[in-house]
Coordinates of C-alpha atoms in Angstrom, one line a residue:
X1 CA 133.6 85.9 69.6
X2 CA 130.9 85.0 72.2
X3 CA 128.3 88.4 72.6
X4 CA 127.6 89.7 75.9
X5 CA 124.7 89.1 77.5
X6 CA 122.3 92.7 76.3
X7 CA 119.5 93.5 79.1
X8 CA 117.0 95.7 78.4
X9 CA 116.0 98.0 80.9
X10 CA 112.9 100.5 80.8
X11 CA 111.6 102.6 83.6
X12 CA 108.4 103.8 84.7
X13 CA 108.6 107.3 83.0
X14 CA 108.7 109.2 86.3
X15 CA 111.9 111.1 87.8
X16 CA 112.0 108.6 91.0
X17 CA 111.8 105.4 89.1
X18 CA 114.1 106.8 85.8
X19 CA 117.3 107.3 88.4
X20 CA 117.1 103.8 90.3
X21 CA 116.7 102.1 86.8
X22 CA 119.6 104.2 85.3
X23 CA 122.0 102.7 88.2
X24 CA 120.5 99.2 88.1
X25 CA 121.8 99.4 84.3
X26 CA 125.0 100.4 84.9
X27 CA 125.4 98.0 87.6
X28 CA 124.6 95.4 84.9
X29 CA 127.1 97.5 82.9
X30 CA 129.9 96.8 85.6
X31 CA 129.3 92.5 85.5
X32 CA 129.4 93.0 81.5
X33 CA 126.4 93.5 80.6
X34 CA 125.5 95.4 77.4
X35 CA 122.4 98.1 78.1
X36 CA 119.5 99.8 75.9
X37 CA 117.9 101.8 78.4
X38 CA 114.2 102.9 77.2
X39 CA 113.1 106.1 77.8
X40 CA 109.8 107.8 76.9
X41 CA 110.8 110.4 74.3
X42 CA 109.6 112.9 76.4
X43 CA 111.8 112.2 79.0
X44 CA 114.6 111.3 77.0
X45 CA 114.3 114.8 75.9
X46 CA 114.6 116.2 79.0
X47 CA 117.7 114.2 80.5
X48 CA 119.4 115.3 77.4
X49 CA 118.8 119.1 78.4
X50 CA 119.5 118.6 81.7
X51 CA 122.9 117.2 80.8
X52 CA 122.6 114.6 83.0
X53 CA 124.1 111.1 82.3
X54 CA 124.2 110.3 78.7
X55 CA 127.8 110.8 77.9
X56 CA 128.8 107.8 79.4
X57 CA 131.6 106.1 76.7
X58 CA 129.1 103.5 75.2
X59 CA 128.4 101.8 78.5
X60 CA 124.4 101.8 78.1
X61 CA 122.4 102.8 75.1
X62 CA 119.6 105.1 75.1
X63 CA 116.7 104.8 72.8
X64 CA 113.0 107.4 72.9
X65 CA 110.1 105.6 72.5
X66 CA 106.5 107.7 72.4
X67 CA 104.3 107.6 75.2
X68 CA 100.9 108.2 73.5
X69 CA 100.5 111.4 75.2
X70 CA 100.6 114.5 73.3
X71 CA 103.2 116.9 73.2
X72 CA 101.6 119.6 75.6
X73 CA 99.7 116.9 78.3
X74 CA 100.6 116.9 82.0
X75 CA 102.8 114.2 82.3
X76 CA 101.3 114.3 85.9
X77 CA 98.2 112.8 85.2
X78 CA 99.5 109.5 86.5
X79 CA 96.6 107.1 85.6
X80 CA 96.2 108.4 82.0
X81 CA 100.1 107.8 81.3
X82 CA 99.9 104.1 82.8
X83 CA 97.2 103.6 80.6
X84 CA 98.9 104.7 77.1
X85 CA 102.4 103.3 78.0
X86 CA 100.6 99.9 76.8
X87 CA 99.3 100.6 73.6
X88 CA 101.7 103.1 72.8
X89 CA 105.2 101.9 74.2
X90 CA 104.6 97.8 74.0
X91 CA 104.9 97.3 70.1
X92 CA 107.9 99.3 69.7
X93 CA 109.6 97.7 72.8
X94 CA 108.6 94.7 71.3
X95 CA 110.1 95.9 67.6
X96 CA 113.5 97.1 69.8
X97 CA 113.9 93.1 71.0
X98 CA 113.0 91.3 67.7
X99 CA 115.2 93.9 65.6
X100 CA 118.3 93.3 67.9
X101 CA 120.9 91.1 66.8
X102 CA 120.9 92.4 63.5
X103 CA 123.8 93.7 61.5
X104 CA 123.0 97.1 62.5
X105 CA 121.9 96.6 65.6
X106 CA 123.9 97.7 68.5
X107 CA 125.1 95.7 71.3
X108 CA 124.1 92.9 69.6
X109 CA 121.0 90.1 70.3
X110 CA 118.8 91.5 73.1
X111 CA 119.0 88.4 75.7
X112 CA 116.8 89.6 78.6
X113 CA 114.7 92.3 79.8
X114 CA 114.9 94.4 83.2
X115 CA 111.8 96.3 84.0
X116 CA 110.0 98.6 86.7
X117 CA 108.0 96.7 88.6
X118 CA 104.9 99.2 87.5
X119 CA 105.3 98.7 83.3
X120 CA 105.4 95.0 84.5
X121 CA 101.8 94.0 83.1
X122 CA 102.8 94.5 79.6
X123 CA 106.5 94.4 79.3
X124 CA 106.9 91.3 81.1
X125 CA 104.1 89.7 78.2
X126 CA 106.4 91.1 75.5
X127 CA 109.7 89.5 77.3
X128 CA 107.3 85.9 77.2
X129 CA 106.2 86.2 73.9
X130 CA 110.0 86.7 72.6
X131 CA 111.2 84.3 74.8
X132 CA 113.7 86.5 76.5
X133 CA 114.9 85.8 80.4
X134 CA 112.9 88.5 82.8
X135 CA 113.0 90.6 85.9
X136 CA 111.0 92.8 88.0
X137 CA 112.5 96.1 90.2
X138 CA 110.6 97.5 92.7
X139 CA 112.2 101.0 93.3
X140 CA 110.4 101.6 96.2
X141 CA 110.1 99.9 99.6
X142 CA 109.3 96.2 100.1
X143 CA 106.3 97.1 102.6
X144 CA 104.7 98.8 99.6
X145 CA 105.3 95.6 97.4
X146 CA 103.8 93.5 100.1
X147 CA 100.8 95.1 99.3
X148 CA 100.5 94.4 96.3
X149 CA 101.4 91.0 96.2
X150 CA 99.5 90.7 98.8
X151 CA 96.3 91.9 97.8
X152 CA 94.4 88.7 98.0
X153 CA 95.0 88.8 102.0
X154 CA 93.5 92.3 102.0
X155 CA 90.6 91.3 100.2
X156 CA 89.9 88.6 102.4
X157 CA 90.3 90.8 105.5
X158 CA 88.0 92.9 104.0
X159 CA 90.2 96.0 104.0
X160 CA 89.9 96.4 100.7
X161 CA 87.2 96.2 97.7
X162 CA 87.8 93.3 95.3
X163 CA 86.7 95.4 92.7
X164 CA 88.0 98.4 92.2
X165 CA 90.2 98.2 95.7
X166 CA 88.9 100.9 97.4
X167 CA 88.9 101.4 101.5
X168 CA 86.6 99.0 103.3
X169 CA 86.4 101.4 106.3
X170 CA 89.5 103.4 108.1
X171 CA 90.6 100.7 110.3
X172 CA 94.2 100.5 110.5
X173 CA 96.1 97.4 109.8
X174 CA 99.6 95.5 109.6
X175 CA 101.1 92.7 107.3
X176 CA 103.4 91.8 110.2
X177 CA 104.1 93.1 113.7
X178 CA 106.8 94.2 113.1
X179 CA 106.1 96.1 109.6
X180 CA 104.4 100.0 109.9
X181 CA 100.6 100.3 110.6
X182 CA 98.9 101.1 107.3
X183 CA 96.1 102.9 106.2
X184 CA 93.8 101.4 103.0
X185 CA 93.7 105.2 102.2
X186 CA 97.2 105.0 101.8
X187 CA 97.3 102.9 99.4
X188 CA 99.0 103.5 96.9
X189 CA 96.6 103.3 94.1
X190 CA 93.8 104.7 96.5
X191 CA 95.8 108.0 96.2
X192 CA 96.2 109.2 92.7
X193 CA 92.9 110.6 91.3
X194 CA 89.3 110.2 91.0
X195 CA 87.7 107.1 92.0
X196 CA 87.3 105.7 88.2
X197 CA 91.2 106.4 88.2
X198 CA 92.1 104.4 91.3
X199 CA 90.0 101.5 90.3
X200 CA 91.7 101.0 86.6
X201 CA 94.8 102.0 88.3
X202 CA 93.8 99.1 91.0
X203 CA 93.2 96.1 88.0
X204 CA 96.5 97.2 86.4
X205 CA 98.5 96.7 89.2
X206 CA 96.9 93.3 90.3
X207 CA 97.5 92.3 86.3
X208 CA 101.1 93.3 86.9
X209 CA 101.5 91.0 90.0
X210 CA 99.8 88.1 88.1
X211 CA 102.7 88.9 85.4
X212 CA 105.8 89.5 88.2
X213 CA 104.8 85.6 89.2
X214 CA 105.9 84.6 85.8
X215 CA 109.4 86.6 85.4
X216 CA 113.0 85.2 86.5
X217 CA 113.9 87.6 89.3
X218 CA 112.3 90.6 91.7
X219 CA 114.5 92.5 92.8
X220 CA 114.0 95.4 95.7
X221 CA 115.7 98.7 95.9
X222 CA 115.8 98.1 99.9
X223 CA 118.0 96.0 102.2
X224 CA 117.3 93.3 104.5
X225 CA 118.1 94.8 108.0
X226 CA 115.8 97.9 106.9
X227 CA 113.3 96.1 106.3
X228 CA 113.5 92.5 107.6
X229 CA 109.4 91.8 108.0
X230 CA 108.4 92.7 104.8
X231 CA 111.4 90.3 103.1
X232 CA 110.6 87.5 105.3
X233 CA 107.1 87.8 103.8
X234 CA 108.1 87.6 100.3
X235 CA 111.8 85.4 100.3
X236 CA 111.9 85.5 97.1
X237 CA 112.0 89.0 96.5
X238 CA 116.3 90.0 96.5
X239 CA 116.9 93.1 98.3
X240 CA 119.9 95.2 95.8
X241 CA 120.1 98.7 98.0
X242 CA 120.4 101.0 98.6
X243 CA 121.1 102.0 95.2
X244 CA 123.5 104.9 94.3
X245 CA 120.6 106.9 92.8
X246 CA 121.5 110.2 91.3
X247 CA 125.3 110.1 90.5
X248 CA 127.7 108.1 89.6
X249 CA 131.9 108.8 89.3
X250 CA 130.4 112.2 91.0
X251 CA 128.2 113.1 87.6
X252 CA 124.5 113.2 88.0
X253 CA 122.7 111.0 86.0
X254 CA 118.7 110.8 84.9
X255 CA 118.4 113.7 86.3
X256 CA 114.4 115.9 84.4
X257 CA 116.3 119.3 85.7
X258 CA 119.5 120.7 85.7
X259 CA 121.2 120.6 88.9
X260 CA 123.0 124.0 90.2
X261 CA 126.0 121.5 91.2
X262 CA 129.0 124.2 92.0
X263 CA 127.0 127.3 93.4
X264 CA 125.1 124.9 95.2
X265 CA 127.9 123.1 97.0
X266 CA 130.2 125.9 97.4
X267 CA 127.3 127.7 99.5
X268 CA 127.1 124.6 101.7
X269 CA 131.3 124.6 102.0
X270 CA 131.0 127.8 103.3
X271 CA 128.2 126.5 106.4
X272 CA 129.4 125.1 109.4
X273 CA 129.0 121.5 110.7
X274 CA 125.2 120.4 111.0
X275 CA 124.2 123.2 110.5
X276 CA 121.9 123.6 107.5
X277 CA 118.4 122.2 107.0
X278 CA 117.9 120.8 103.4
X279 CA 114.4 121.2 102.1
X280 CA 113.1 119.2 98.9
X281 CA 110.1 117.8 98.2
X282 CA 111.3 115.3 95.0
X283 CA 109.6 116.0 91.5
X284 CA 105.9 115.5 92.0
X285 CA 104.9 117.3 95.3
X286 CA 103.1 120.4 94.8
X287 CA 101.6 123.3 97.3
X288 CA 99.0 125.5 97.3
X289 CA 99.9 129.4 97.9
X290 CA 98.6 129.2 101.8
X291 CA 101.1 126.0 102.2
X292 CA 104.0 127.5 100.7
X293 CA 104.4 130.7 102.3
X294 CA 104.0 128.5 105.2
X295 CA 107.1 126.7 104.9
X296 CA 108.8 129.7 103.8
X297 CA 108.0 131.1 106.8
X298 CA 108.4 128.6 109.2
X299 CA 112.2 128.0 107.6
X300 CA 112.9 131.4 108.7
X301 CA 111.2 131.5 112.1
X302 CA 113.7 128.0 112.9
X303 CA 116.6 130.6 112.6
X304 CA 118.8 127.9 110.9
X305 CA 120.7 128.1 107.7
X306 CA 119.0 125.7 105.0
X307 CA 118.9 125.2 101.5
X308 CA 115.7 125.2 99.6
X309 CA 114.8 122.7 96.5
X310 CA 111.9 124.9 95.1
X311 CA 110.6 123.6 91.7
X312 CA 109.6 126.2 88.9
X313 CA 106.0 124.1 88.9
X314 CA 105.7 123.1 92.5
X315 CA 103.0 125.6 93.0
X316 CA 99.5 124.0 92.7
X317 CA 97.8 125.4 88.6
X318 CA 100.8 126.7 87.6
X319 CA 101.0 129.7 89.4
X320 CA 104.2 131.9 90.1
X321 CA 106.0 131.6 93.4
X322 CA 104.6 134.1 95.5
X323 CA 107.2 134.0 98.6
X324 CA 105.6 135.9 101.4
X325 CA 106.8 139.8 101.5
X326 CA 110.0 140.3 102.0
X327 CA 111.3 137.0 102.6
X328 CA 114.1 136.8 99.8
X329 CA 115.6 140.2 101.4
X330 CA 115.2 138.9 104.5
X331 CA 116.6 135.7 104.4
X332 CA 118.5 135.1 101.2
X333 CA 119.9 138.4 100.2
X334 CA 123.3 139.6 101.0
X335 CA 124.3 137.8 104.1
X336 CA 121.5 135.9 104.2
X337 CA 121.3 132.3 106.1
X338 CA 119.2 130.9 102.9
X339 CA 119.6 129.2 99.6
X340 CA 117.2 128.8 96.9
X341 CA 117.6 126.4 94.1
X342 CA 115.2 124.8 91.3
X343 CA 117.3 121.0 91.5
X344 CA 120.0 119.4 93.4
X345 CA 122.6 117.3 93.2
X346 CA 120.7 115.6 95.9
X347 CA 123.3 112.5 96.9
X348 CA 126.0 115.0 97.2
X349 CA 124.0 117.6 99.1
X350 CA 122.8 114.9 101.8
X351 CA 126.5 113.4 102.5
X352 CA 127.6 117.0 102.7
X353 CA 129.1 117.1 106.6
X354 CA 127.4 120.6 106.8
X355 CA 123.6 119.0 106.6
X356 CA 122.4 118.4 109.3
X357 CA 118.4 117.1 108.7
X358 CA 116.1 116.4 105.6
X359 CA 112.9 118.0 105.0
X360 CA 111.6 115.6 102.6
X361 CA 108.4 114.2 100.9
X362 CA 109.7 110.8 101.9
X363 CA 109.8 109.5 98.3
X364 CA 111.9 106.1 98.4
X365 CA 114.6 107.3 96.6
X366 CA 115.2 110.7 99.0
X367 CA 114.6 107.9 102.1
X368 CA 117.2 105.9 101.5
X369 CA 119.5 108.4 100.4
X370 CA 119.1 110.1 103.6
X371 CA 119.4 107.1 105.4
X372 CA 122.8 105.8 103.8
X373 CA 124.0 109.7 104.4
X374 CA 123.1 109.4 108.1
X375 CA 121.1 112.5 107.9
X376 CA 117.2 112.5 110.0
X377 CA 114.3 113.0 108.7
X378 CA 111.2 115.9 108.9
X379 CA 109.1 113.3 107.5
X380 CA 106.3 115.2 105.0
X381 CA 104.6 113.0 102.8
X382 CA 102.9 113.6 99.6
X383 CA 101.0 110.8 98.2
X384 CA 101.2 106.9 97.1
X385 CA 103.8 105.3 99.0
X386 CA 105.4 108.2 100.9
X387 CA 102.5 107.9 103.6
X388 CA 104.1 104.5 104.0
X389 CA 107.6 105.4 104.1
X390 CA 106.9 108.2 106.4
X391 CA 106.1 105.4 109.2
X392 CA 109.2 103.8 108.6
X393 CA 111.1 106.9 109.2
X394 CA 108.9 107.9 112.4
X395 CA 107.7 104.9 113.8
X396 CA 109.6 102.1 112.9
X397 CA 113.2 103.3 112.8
X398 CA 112.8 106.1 114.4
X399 CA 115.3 108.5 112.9
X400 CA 112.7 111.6 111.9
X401 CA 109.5 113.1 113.0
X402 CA 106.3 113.7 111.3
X403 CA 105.2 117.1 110.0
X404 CA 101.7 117.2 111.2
X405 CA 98.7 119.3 109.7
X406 CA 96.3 121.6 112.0
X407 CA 93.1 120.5 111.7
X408 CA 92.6 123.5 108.8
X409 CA 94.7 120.9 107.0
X410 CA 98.2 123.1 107.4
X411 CA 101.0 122.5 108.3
X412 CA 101.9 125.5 110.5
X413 CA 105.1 127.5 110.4
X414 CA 105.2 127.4 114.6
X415 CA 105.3 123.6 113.4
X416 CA 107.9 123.8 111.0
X417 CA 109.7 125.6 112.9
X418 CA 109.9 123.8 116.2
X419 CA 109.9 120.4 114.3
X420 CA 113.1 121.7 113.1
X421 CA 114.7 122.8 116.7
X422 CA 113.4 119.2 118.0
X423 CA 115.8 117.5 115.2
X424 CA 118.7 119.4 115.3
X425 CA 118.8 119.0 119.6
X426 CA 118.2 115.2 118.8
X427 CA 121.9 113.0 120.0
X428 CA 119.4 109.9 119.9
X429 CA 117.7 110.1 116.7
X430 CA 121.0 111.0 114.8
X431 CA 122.6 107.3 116.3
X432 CA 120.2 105.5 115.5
X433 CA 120.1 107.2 111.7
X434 CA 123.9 106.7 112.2
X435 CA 123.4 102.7 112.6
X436 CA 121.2 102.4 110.1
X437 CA 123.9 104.3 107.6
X438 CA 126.8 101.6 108.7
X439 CA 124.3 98.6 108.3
X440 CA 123.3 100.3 104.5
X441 CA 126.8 100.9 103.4
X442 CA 127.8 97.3 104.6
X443 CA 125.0 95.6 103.0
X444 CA 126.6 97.1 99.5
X445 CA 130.3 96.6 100.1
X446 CA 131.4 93.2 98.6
X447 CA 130.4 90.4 100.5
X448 CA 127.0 92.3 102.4
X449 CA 123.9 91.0 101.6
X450 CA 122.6 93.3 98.8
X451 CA 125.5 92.9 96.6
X452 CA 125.6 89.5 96.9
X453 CA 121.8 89.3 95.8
X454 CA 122.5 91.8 92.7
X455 CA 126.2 89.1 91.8
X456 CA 122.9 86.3 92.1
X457 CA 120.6 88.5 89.9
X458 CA 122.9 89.1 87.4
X459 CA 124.5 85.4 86.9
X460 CA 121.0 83.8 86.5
X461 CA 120.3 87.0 83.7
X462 CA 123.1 85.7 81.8
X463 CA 121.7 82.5 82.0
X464 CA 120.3 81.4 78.0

């Protein structure tokens, strides 16, 4: 009997890149593919609390590898994780694929190797030096992958530093007309850290792009009419999405936090039709005290219903949530128009019909979902690439509007609130979020473009 072809499929080991992995294994699950999904052992650790995906009848393997971080580190410090995941999670990724095949091993001979985009640099090497079939996914847009592979352009324009990649200078600039105006500040490795950071942070990614040019596939967590200027940069990059991140068969899965699935939802069957205003700011974003109460605030000056995602660590050091006096009486007590949780079930939340627009971080993963849900945007970016996705959402599609700071660097309530009011009044903005959903639901149906590229991607994995 002929084995299946096995993929192995590893994640960065961040909450937004963990879930669109998770689906594109089980999508390679579906065109009979056997799975080992890696996860870091801390984050193994905390899917299996959170109850979220594991118990899946056999369909993809899970297996903890260490991280090199210890056990009490911020997982946050972004730059110091990328740089242990090589010497720490490379050898025994490379043990996993030489070990497979064996009489105990399950799922039999690991035959190629599926990996995020940002763990490329190394896991692509140990793919070529056990002469398995590879691919690249970007889980993020294709504007912010043009960036990166195009990085020699920038340099020659002289909008960034050769070195270390910095910002030559605040001058805005495009890839194509028709793709959003950038910022080099905006960059996504120009906005995690300290300068030192940025720069090793800089170097790895460019050694990851020197890799991705020697892999089998890339593959985009987009689709073509979102995005059709970035794509005709880069043909060669297969736009699969939007992927179904975050459930599947109605069961969350790679979820870090338990969602609050039932109260949650039966609070939102009980609104009325666009209605409420759903609040979450994904799993990095974090506020200081002044910010918060803010939002708080402006959430109940708007005088709409909404349901709040607040974190137990979204405060900035750790601190408690200090919601500004007598806000949770006020506003979600006893006949209250408010709803606190710590996690959603965020794809079911957004295609609820009582939503009616997305406060969001504009993470790639909450973008897309609110796209394909039909749902507009209060566009309120954090760092990296949600300064870039932000655009999309204001300027380029135009279905959401930018929160925009005071020139204390706040984001006022008065803001909030009338930012709010301005979406919900909106008949234009919500057709043209409307088109976009029917041109991302047909672009995964069978015969649209994105599942036709993931049929492509998955034949030529199978290949020996």
């Amino acid at each position: 009997m002929v084995s299946p072809p096995h993929a192995l499929v590893i994640p960065y080991p961040a909450q937004g890149h963990v879930i669109p992995l998770l689906e594109v294994a089980h999508a390679l699950a579906d065109r009979g593919f056997a799975v080992t999904f890696v996860n870091t052992e801390f984050n193994h650790a905390r899917v299996v609390a959170a109850g979220a995906g594991l118990e899946d009848g056999g369909r993809v393997r899970f297996v903890a590898v260490p991280d090199g971080m210890a056990s009490g580190e911020d997982r946050n410090q972004l730059v110091r994780l990328t740089m242990l995941m090589e010497e720490f999670m490379a050898p025994r990724v490379e043990e996993l694929v030489l070990a497979s095949g064996e009489s105990s091993g399950a799922g039999g001979k690991i035959t190629c190797m599926v990996t995020d985009y940002n763990v490329g640099s190394w896991a692509l090497q140990v793919a070529r030096r056990t002469g398995i079939r590879s691919a690249a996914v970007w889980p993020a847009s294709a504007a912010v992958m043009a960036t990166l592979l195009g990085f020699d352009k920038l340099i020659e324009d002289k909008i960034i530093d050769a070195e270390d990649g910095s910002a030559l200078g605040d001058k805005p600039f495009q890839l194509s007309p028709d793709m959003p105006l950038m910022h080099s500040a905006h960059l996504s490795w120009n906005c995690i850290g300290d300068h030192d950071q940025q720069a090793a942070l800089f170097r790895y990614l460019v050694e990851g792009v020197r890799a991705i040019e020697q892999c089998d596939f890339v593959i985009c967590n987009s689709f073509q009419d979102a995005e059709p200027a970035a794509f005709s940069l880069f043909p060669n990059v297969l736009p699969v999405g939007p992927l179904l991140t975050g459930e599947r068969n109605g069961k969350a899965v790679g979820h870090f936090w338990k969602p609050e699935d039932e109260e949650c939802m039966s609070w939102l069957d009980a609104q009325p039709a666009r209605s409420v205003v759903y609040v979450a700011f994904g799993s990095f974003t974090m506020f200081n005290r002044r910010q918060f109460e803010e939002l708080a605030l402006g959430l109940e000056l708007s005088s709409q219903a909404f349901l709040w995602v607040v974190r137990p660590d979204i405060l900035q050091g750790g601190a408690e949530h200090d919601y500004p006096e007598g806000f949770l009486d006020r506003v979600c007590g006893a006949g209250g128009r408010g709803k606190l949780v710590t996690w959603s079930p965020q794809q079911r939340v957004l295609a609820h019909p009582s939503v009616a627009c997305f406060v969001s971080h504009c993470g790639w993963n909450s973008t897309m979902e609110g796209v394909r849900n039909g749902v507009p945007f209060l566009a309120w970016p954090y760092f990296a690439d949600q300064f870039v996705n932000q655009l999309y959402i204001s300027d380029i599609w135009k279905v959401g509007l930018k929160a925009v700071a005071d020139e204390s660097g706040i984001i006022t309530k008065e803001h909030i609130a009338g930012r709010v009011e301005e979406l919900m009044g909106n008949a234009d903005m919500r057709e043209r979020v409307e088109a976009m959903k029917k041109a991302a639901h047909e672009s995964i149906q069978e015969g649209g473009s994105s599942h036709g590229n993931f049929d492509t991607f998955a034949e030529g994995m199978k290949k020996a």
